[in-house]
Amino acid sequence: MTAPAQQWAGPLSAAVANLCGGLLAQVSPNTAAGFQEVLRRLSAPLQVAVAGRIKSGKSTLVNALIGRRVAPTDVGECTRLVTRFQYGTVDRVEVVFTDGRKQVLPFDSTGGIPADLGVAVDEVSHVEAYLTNAVLRDLTVIDTPGLGSLDAASVARTEALLGNELDPVSRSAVAGAEAVLYVVTQGVRQDDQQALAAFTAATASREAGPVNAIAVLNKADTIAAETVEGADGDTWRAAELLARRQAHTLKPRVADVVPVIGLVAESVETGGFTSADADALRELAELDEGTRETMLISADLFTTWDCGVPVGVRARLLEKLDLYGIRRALTALDAEPALTAGALRRVLLDASGLAGVRGKLNAVFRSRADGIKAAAALASVTALAAASGDPGERQRVHDAIEVLLAKPEAHQLRLLEALTLVASGAVALPPDLAEEVLRFGASPDVADQLGLRGRPHQELVAHALERAGWWRSFASFGATPAQSRVAHVVHRAYFLIWQQLRGRR
């Protein structure tokens, strides 16, 4: 039982779909039902769960990525629920109850999910939001409750989520996620690694790794630049340096950490920044330098200092851009007073860092959607077979997967499996070798994978061939059986890169 090939993200997803279809008659009804769900997910867009601690700005970032202020950002009943944003031909909200019932609601007058759902929240599994939005055609975004919430109900939901003890309907809402966008702020804690690992284990039955997880340093504008060595007083430079440090803390659980200012990104991408706001900024730009600098010392001074711009207007600007965004806009107007509202919006969008987040999403997730979905599906198939309790069924599934992975065209799946094993620590390697392996998951760029960005082409060719030979030798001499399995995959990855680079001469 297979659907037309065009339903799948690519050839790897199609191969796994064929595997599931071929096994349906060879497994128990319960396992077969699970395989049907795997098939459904394989034909759906890539599903990315947005996770993070409470007040990290997850929902604000979700709105920015979608380009519409649809996810509630104020603490309320909706922020304690899993909300899935997906493409639909008609904009609507579906409240899904724990017993499987659904209730359809319209979006509120502002185009967002209603603050009051009009139902008992403890009876709700999750919320489905359907939007005629181009971004969601190939990406379903899952907004999750904040981790570490002080609210007792949210704590219970989070513990249930991470403990994988949700009711079947709720579990399905989260378990479909094949990748994770983890939102952090300045205060990354060591247990963020554990939280990230637990969260991904509850999603696609996979460990977090550089293939299926990236992190975002949100609220980058709140970093005190003077506290970050090497920033030279520049806030954005400080954010970049801090993001690198956080990447060191969170790796290998994530491919990278990217700084962003979610509030500014949301305001300019969702239409919150208006021509009236641009006019107000022009008025502020005309104030004398001393007055402006005094007002920009703090939020209180900005809204209470005596000037010609009404207090309410200044408060609105503060809510949309905060002091950092306001300062960046004024600097742009100083350089070019005739900037239009559209041009000013582009300046603020650039300052928000949203382009970097989207670029990383495209490089790590979208460009690898076929492999990520196929690998997640295989992990689910393996888990379903293991849960069946039937040794014969488990062996049949295992044998079918091995046949699939033995095919040359399935090398990417082998590589993704190897990356996950090394990232999770399931296969231990010396730190330098583990880092070398994980580079294959951190970037689709060949030079980055080789660790030789900016080096001459011939050096890349020679290095790929040399490392291919080294890993082949390691696989045969000195490696444990588990290491040898990974080493053979890495050898082939280098060899394929060598072939690819030779063809570019």
Coordinates of C-alpha atoms in Angstrom, one line a residue:
M1 CA 0.0 0.0 0.0
T2 CA 1.8 3.1 -1.2
A3 CA 0.6 6.5 -2.4
P4 CA 1.8 8.3 -5.5
A5 CA 5.5 9.3 -5.3
Q6 CA 4.7 13.0 -5.4
Q7 CA 3.2 12.8 -1.9
W8 CA 6.6 12.1 -0.4
A9 CA 9.3 14.7 0.5
G10 CA 11.8 12.7 -1.7
P11 CA 13.1 9.3 -2.6
L12 CA 14.2 8.4 0.9
S13 CA 10.7 9.1 2.3
A14 CA 9.2 7.1 -0.6
A15 CA 11.5 4.2 0.2
V16 CA 10.5 4.1 3.8
A17 CA 6.8 4.4 2.8
N18 CA 7.2 1.4 0.5
L19 CA 8.8 -0.5 3.5
C20 CA 5.9 0.3 5.7
G21 CA 3.4 -0.7 3.1
G22 CA 5.2 -4.0 2.5
L23 CA 5.2 -4.8 6.2
L24 CA 1.5 -4.0 6.9
A25 CA 0.4 -7.6 6.3
Q26 CA 3.3 -9.0 8.3
V27 CA 2.7 -7.3 11.6
S28 CA -0.1 -7.2 14.2
P29 CA -3.1 -4.9 13.8
N30 CA -1.8 -2.6 16.5
T31 CA 1.6 -2.3 14.9
A32 CA 0.0 -1.9 11.5
A33 CA -2.1 1.0 12.8
G34 CA 1.1 2.6 14.0
F35 CA 2.6 2.1 10.5
Q36 CA -0.4 3.8 9.0
E37 CA 0.3 6.8 11.2
V38 CA 3.9 6.8 10.0
L39 CA 2.7 6.8 6.4
R40 CA 0.4 9.7 7.1
R41 CA 3.3 11.7 8.6
L42 CA 5.6 10.9 5.8
S43 CA 3.2 12.5 3.3
A44 CA 2.8 15.6 5.5
P45 CA 5.0 18.7 5.6
L46 CA 8.1 18.6 7.8
Q47 CA 7.0 19.2 11.4
V48 CA 9.1 21.4 13.6
A49 CA 8.4 21.7 17.3
V50 CA 9.3 25.0 19.0
A51 CA 10.4 24.3 22.6
G52 CA 12.0 26.4 25.4
R53 CA 11.6 27.7 28.9
I54 CA 8.7 29.9 29.9
K55 CA 9.1 33.5 28.9
S56 CA 11.8 32.7 26.4
G57 CA 9.7 34.3 23.6
K58 CA 8.7 31.0 21.8
S59 CA 5.3 32.2 20.6
T60 CA 6.6 35.6 19.5
L61 CA 9.2 33.8 17.4
V62 CA 6.5 31.5 16.0
N63 CA 4.5 34.5 14.9
A64 CA 7.6 36.1 13.2
L65 CA 8.3 32.9 11.3
I66 CA 4.8 32.5 10.1
G67 CA 4.4 36.2 9.4
R68 CA 1.2 36.6 11.3
R69 CA 0.4 37.4 14.9
V70 CA -1.6 34.3 15.4
A71 CA 0.0 32.6 18.4
P72 CA -1.0 34.1 21.8
T73 CA 2.1 35.6 23.6
D74 CA 0.5 36.7 26.8
V75 CA 0.3 34.1 29.6
G76 CA -3.1 32.5 29.3
E77 CA -4.9 29.2 28.8
C78 CA -3.7 28.9 25.2
T79 CA 0.0 29.2 26.1
R80 CA -0.5 26.1 28.3
L81 CA -1.6 24.0 25.3
V82 CA 0.2 22.4 22.4
T83 CA -0.7 24.3 19.3
R84 CA -0.1 23.1 15.8
F85 CA 0.1 25.6 12.9
Q86 CA -0.4 24.0 9.5
Y87 CA -1.5 24.9 6.0
G88 CA -5.2 24.9 5.2
T89 CA -7.4 26.1 2.5
V90 CA -9.7 27.8 5.0
D91 CA -8.5 29.7 8.1
R92 CA -9.9 28.1 11.2
V93 CA -9.1 26.9 14.7
E94 CA -9.9 23.4 15.9
V95 CA -9.9 22.6 19.6
V96 CA -9.1 18.9 19.9
F97 CA -10.3 17.3 23.2
T98 CA -8.7 14.4 25.0
D99 CA -11.5 12.1 23.9
G100 CA -10.9 12.9 20.2
R101 CA -13.8 15.3 19.8
K102 CA -13.2 18.5 17.8
Q103 CA -14.7 22.0 18.1
V104 CA -14.2 24.5 15.3
L105 CA -13.7 28.2 16.2
P106 CA -13.0 31.3 14.1
F107 CA -9.9 33.4 14.7
D108 CA -10.5 36.5 16.7
S109 CA -10.9 40.0 15.3
T110 CA -7.1 40.5 15.3
G111 CA -6.5 37.3 13.3
G112 CA -5.2 35.4 16.3
I113 CA -6.3 32.3 18.3
P114 CA -9.0 33.5 20.7
A115 CA -7.7 34.2 24.2
D116 CA -10.7 32.4 25.7
L117 CA -11.5 29.1 24.0
G118 CA -14.8 28.8 25.7
V119 CA -14.2 25.3 26.9
A120 CA -12.6 23.6 29.9
V121 CA -8.9 23.6 29.2
D122 CA -8.2 20.5 31.3
E123 CA -10.4 18.6 28.8
V124 CA -8.4 19.9 25.8
S125 CA -5.6 17.8 24.2
H126 CA -4.3 20.5 21.8
V127 CA -5.2 23.2 19.3
E128 CA -5.0 22.9 15.5
A129 CA -4.6 26.2 13.7
Y130 CA -5.1 26.0 9.9
L131 CA -3.8 29.0 7.8
T132 CA -3.7 29.8 4.1
N133 CA -0.1 30.7 4.6
A134 CA 2.7 30.0 2.1
V135 CA 5.3 29.4 4.8
L136 CA 3.2 26.5 6.1
R137 CA 2.9 24.7 2.8
D138 CA 6.1 22.7 3.5
L139 CA 6.5 23.3 7.2
T140 CA 4.2 22.6 10.1
V141 CA 5.1 24.5 13.3
I142 CA 4.2 23.1 16.7
D143 CA 4.2 25.6 19.6
T144 CA 4.6 23.9 22.9
P145 CA 4.1 24.9 26.6
G146 CA 7.0 26.6 28.2
L147 CA 9.4 24.4 30.2
G148 CA 10.0 25.3 33.8
S149 CA 6.7 27.1 34.2
L150 CA 5.8 28.3 37.7
D151 CA 2.1 27.6 36.9
A152 CA 1.1 24.3 38.4
A153 CA -1.1 23.3 35.5
S154 CA 1.7 24.1 33.0
V155 CA 4.2 22.1 35.1
A156 CA 1.9 19.1 35.0
R157 CA 1.4 19.4 31.3
T158 CA 5.2 19.8 30.7
E159 CA 6.0 16.8 32.9
A160 CA 3.5 14.7 31.1
L161 CA 4.9 15.9 27.7
L162 CA 8.5 15.1 28.7
G163 CA 7.5 11.8 30.4
N164 CA 5.6 10.8 27.2
E165 CA 2.6 10.1 29.4
L166 CA 0.1 12.2 27.4
D167 CA -3.2 10.8 26.3
P168 CA -3.0 9.2 22.8
V169 CA -4.5 12.2 21.1
S170 CA -2.2 14.7 22.8
R171 CA 0.9 12.5 22.3
S172 CA 0.1 12.3 18.6
A173 CA 0.0 16.1 18.4
V174 CA 3.6 16.3 19.6
A175 CA 5.0 13.0 18.5
G176 CA 4.7 13.9 14.8
A177 CA 7.5 16.5 15.2
E178 CA 10.6 15.5 13.2
A179 CA 12.8 18.4 14.2
V180 CA 13.1 20.8 17.1
L181 CA 13.8 24.6 17.3
Y182 CA 14.9 25.2 20.9
V183 CA 14.6 28.8 22.2
V184 CA 17.0 30.0 24.8
T185 CA 17.8 33.4 26.3
Q186 CA 21.0 34.6 28.0
G187 CA 20.7 32.3 30.9
V188 CA 21.4 28.9 29.3
R189 CA 21.5 26.3 32.1
Q190 CA 23.4 23.0 32.0
D191 CA 20.1 21.1 32.3
D192 CA 18.9 22.6 29.0
Q193 CA 20.8 19.7 27.4
Q194 CA 18.6 17.3 29.4
A195 CA 15.4 19.2 28.7
L196 CA 16.2 19.3 25.0
A197 CA 17.0 15.5 24.9
A198 CA 13.8 14.7 26.8
F199 CA 11.8 16.8 24.5
T200 CA 13.0 15.3 21.3
A201 CA 12.6 11.8 22.8
A202 CA 8.9 12.7 23.2
T203 CA 8.6 13.8 19.6
A204 CA 10.0 11.5 16.9
S205 CA 11.5 8.7 19.1
R206 CA 14.9 10.2 18.3
E207 CA 17.7 11.8 20.2
A208 CA 18.3 15.5 19.6
G209 CA 21.3 16.0 17.4
P210 CA 22.8 18.3 14.7
V211 CA 20.6 16.8 12.1
N212 CA 17.2 17.5 13.7
A213 CA 17.7 20.3 16.2
I214 CA 18.9 23.9 16.2
A215 CA 18.7 26.6 18.9
V216 CA 17.9 30.3 18.9
L217 CA 19.2 32.9 21.3
N218 CA 16.2 35.1 21.6
K219 CA 15.9 38.6 23.1
A220 CA 19.4 39.3 21.9
D221 CA 18.8 43.0 22.5
T222 CA 18.7 42.5 26.2
I223 CA 22.4 41.4 26.4
A224 CA 24.6 43.9 28.2
A225 CA 27.4 44.3 25.6
E226 CA 29.9 45.5 28.2
T227 CA 29.7 42.2 30.0
V228 CA 30.8 40.1 27.0
E229 CA 34.5 40.1 26.3
G230 CA 35.3 41.0 22.7
A231 CA 32.0 42.7 21.9
D232 CA 33.5 46.2 22.1
G233 CA 30.2 47.6 23.3
D234 CA 28.2 46.3 20.3
T235 CA 25.0 44.6 21.4
W236 CA 24.6 42.4 18.3
R237 CA 28.3 41.4 18.4
A238 CA 27.8 40.4 22.0
A239 CA 24.8 38.3 21.0
E240 CA 26.8 36.5 18.4
L241 CA 29.7 35.8 20.8
L242 CA 27.2 34.6 23.5
A243 CA 25.4 32.4 20.9
R244 CA 28.8 30.7 20.1
R245 CA 29.3 30.0 23.8
Q246 CA 25.8 28.6 24.1
A247 CA 26.4 26.4 21.0
H248 CA 29.4 25.0 22.8
T249 CA 27.2 24.2 25.8
L250 CA 24.3 22.7 23.9
K251 CA 26.3 20.8 21.2
P252 CA 26.1 18.1 20.1
R253 CA 22.4 18.3 20.9
V254 CA 22.0 21.2 18.3
A255 CA 23.5 22.1 15.0
D256 CA 24.0 25.7 16.0
V257 CA 22.7 28.6 18.1
V258 CA 21.5 31.7 16.2
P259 CA 20.8 35.1 17.8
V260 CA 17.5 36.8 17.1
I261 CA 15.3 39.6 18.5
G262 CA 11.9 38.0 18.3
L263 CA 9.9 41.1 19.4
V264 CA 11.3 43.2 16.5
A265 CA 11.0 40.4 14.1
E266 CA 7.3 39.8 15.0
S267 CA 6.4 43.4 14.8
V268 CA 7.9 44.0 11.3
E269 CA 6.9 40.6 9.8
T270 CA 3.3 40.5 11.0
G271 CA 2.3 44.0 10.0
G272 CA 2.5 45.4 13.6
F273 CA 5.0 48.1 12.5
T274 CA 2.9 50.7 10.7
S275 CA 3.4 53.9 8.7
A276 CA 2.2 55.7 11.8
D277 CA 5.0 54.1 13.8
A278 CA 7.5 55.2 11.1
D279 CA 6.2 58.8 11.4
A280 CA 6.5 58.8 15.1
L281 CA 10.2 57.6 14.8
R282 CA 10.8 60.5 12.4
E283 CA 9.5 62.9 15.0
L284 CA 11.8 61.4 17.6
A285 CA 14.8 61.6 15.1
E286 CA 14.3 65.3 15.0
L287 CA 14.8 65.8 18.7
D288 CA 18.1 67.2 19.9
E289 CA 20.8 64.5 20.6
G290 CA 20.8 65.1 24.3
T291 CA 17.1 64.6 24.7
R292 CA 17.1 61.5 22.6
E293 CA 20.0 59.9 24.5
T294 CA 18.4 60.7 27.8
M295 CA 15.1 59.1 26.7
L296 CA 16.9 56.0 25.5
I297 CA 18.6 55.3 28.8
S298 CA 15.5 53.4 30.1
A299 CA 12.0 52.4 29.2
D300 CA 10.6 54.7 32.0
L301 CA 12.5 57.7 30.7
F302 CA 11.5 57.0 27.2
T303 CA 7.8 57.1 28.1
T304 CA 7.8 59.9 30.7
W305 CA 10.3 62.4 29.3
D306 CA 8.8 65.6 28.1
C307 CA 8.8 65.8 24.3
G308 CA 6.4 66.5 21.4
V309 CA 5.6 62.8 20.7
P310 CA 2.6 61.7 22.7
V311 CA 3.3 59.3 25.6
G312 CA 0.8 56.7 24.2
V313 CA 2.6 56.7 20.9
R314 CA 6.0 56.2 22.6
A315 CA 4.5 53.4 24.7
R316 CA 3.3 51.7 21.5
L317 CA 6.7 51.9 19.9
L318 CA 8.3 50.5 23.1
E319 CA 5.9 47.5 23.0
K320 CA 6.7 46.8 19.4
L321 CA 10.5 47.5 19.2
D322 CA 11.8 48.0 22.7
L323 CA 14.7 50.4 23.1
Y324 CA 17.1 48.6 20.9
G325 CA 14.8 48.6 17.9
I326 CA 14.0 52.2 18.4
R327 CA 17.6 53.1 18.6
R328 CA 18.4 51.2 15.4
A329 CA 15.6 52.9 13.6
L330 CA 16.7 56.4 14.8
T331 CA 20.3 55.6 13.7
A332 CA 19.0 54.7 10.2
L333 CA 16.9 57.9 10.0
D334 CA 20.0 59.9 11.0
A335 CA 21.9 58.5 8.1
E336 CA 18.9 58.8 5.7
P337 CA 16.1 61.1 6.9
A338 CA 13.9 60.4 3.9
L339 CA 13.6 56.6 4.6
T340 CA 10.1 55.4 3.8
A341 CA 8.1 53.2 6.2
G342 CA 8.9 50.2 4.0
A343 CA 12.6 50.9 4.0
L344 CA 12.6 51.4 7.7
R345 CA 10.8 48.1 8.1
R346 CA 13.6 46.4 6.1
V347 CA 16.2 48.0 8.4
L348 CA 14.5 46.7 11.4
L349 CA 14.0 43.2 9.9
D350 CA 17.8 43.1 9.2
A351 CA 18.5 44.2 12.8
S352 CA 16.2 41.5 14.2
G353 CA 18.3 38.6 12.9
L354 CA 15.3 36.7 11.6
A355 CA 17.0 36.2 8.2
G356 CA 19.7 34.2 10.1
V357 CA 17.1 32.0 11.7
R358 CA 15.3 31.4 8.5
G359 CA 18.6 30.6 6.7
K360 CA 19.5 28.1 9.4
L361 CA 16.0 26.5 9.2
N362 CA 16.4 26.2 5.4
A363 CA 20.0 24.8 5.6
V364 CA 19.5 22.4 8.4
F365 CA 15.8 21.4 8.1
R366 CA 14.2 22.3 4.7
S367 CA 17.1 21.2 2.6
R368 CA 17.2 17.9 4.4
A369 CA 13.5 17.4 4.9
D370 CA 13.5 14.1 2.9
G371 CA 16.2 12.6 5.0
I372 CA 14.9 13.9 8.3
K373 CA 11.4 12.7 7.7
A374 CA 12.7 9.3 6.5
A375 CA 15.0 8.9 9.5
A376 CA 12.3 9.9 11.9
A377 CA 9.9 7.4 10.3
L378 CA 12.4 4.6 10.6
A379 CA 12.9 5.4 14.2
S380 CA 9.1 5.3 14.8
V381 CA 8.9 2.0 12.8
T382 CA 11.7 0.5 15.0
A383 CA 10.0 1.7 18.2
L384 CA 6.6 0.3 17.1
A385 CA 8.1 -3.1 16.4
A386 CA 10.0 -3.2 19.7
A387 CA 6.8 -2.3 21.6
S388 CA 4.9 -5.1 20.0
G389 CA 6.4 -7.7 22.3
D390 CA 6.6 -10.2 19.4
P391 CA 10.2 -11.3 18.7
G392 CA 9.3 -12.6 15.3
E393 CA 7.6 -9.3 14.3
R394 CA 10.6 -7.3 15.6
Q395 CA 13.0 -9.5 13.6
R396 CA 10.9 -9.1 10.4
V397 CA 10.9 -5.3 10.7
H398 CA 14.6 -5.3 11.5
D399 CA 15.5 -7.4 8.5
A400 CA 13.4 -5.2 6.2
I401 CA 15.1 -2.0 7.5
E402 CA 18.6 -3.6 7.0
V403 CA 17.7 -4.5 3.4
L404 CA 16.6 -0.8 2.8
L405 CA 19.8 0.6 4.4
A406 CA 22.0 -1.7 2.4
K407 CA 21.0 0.0 -0.8
P408 CA 23.5 2.6 -2.1
E409 CA 20.8 5.3 -2.4
A410 CA 20.1 4.9 1.3
H411 CA 23.5 6.2 2.4
Q412 CA 22.0 9.5 3.7
L413 CA 19.9 7.5 6.1
R414 CA 23.0 5.6 7.3
L415 CA 24.7 8.9 7.8
L416 CA 21.8 10.4 9.8
E417 CA 21.7 7.2 11.9
A418 CA 25.5 7.5 12.6
L419 CA 25.2 11.2 13.5
T420 CA 22.4 10.4 15.9
L421 CA 24.4 7.6 17.5
V422 CA 27.4 9.8 18.0
A423 CA 25.5 12.8 19.2
S424 CA 23.5 10.8 21.8
G425 CA 26.7 9.1 23.0
A426 CA 25.3 5.7 22.1
V427 CA 28.6 5.2 20.1
A428 CA 31.5 6.7 22.0
L429 CA 34.3 8.2 20.0
P430 CA 37.3 10.4 21.0
P431 CA 36.3 14.0 21.1
D432 CA 38.2 15.0 17.9
L433 CA 36.6 12.2 15.9
A434 CA 33.1 12.8 17.3
E435 CA 33.4 16.5 16.3
E436 CA 34.6 15.4 12.8
V437 CA 31.6 13.1 12.4
L438 CA 29.1 15.7 13.7
R439 CA 30.3 18.3 11.1
F440 CA 28.3 16.3 8.5
G441 CA 25.1 17.3 10.3
A442 CA 25.9 20.9 11.1
S443 CA 25.9 22.2 7.5
P444 CA 25.0 21.1 4.0
D445 CA 28.0 23.0 2.7
V446 CA 30.8 20.6 1.7
A447 CA 33.6 22.9 2.8
D448 CA 32.0 23.2 6.3
Q449 CA 31.6 19.4 6.4
L450 CA 35.3 19.1 5.8
G451 CA 36.2 21.8 8.3
L452 CA 37.9 23.7 5.5
R453 CA 35.7 26.7 4.8
G454 CA 37.4 29.2 2.4
R455 CA 40.2 26.8 1.4
P456 CA 41.2 26.1 -2.2
H457 CA 39.3 23.5 -4.2
Q458 CA 42.2 21.2 -4.6
E459 CA 42.8 21.2 -0.9
L460 CA 39.2 20.1 -0.3
V461 CA 39.6 17.2 -2.9
A462 CA 42.8 16.0 -1.3
H463 CA 41.5 16.2 2.3
A464 CA 38.3 14.3 1.4
L465 CA 40.3 11.4 -0.1
E466 CA 42.7 11.4 2.8
R467 CA 40.0 11.2 5.4
A468 CA 38.1 8.6 3.4
G469 CA 41.1 6.4 3.6
W470 CA 41.7 7.1 7.3
W471 CA 38.2 6.2 8.3
R472 CA 38.3 3.0 6.2
S473 CA 41.5 1.9 8.0
F474 CA 39.9 2.9 11.4
A475 CA 36.9 0.8 10.6
S476 CA 39.1 -2.3 10.0
F477 CA 41.7 -1.8 12.6
G478 CA 41.3 -0.6 16.2
A479 CA 37.6 0.3 16.2
T480 CA 35.0 -1.5 18.3
P481 CA 32.1 -3.1 16.4
A482 CA 29.8 -0.1 17.1
Q483 CA 32.6 2.3 16.1
S484 CA 33.3 0.3 13.0
R485 CA 29.7 0.6 11.8
V486 CA 29.9 4.4 12.1
A487 CA 33.4 4.5 10.6
H488 CA 32.2 2.7 7.5
V489 CA 29.4 5.2 7.0
V490 CA 31.8 8.2 7.5
H491 CA 34.3 6.6 5.0
R492 CA 31.6 6.5 2.4
A493 CA 30.5 10.1 3.2
Y494 CA 34.0 11.3 2.5
F495 CA 34.4 9.2 -0.6
L496 CA 31.1 10.6 -2.0
I497 CA 32.3 14.1 -1.3
W498 CA 35.6 13.3 -3.1
Q499 CA 33.7 12.1 -6.1
Q500 CA 31.5 15.1 -6.0
L501 CA 34.4 17.6 -5.8
R502 CA 36.4 15.8 -8.6
G503 CA 33.3 16.3 -10.8
R504 CA 33.5 20.1 -10.3
R505 CA 36.9 20.4 -12.0

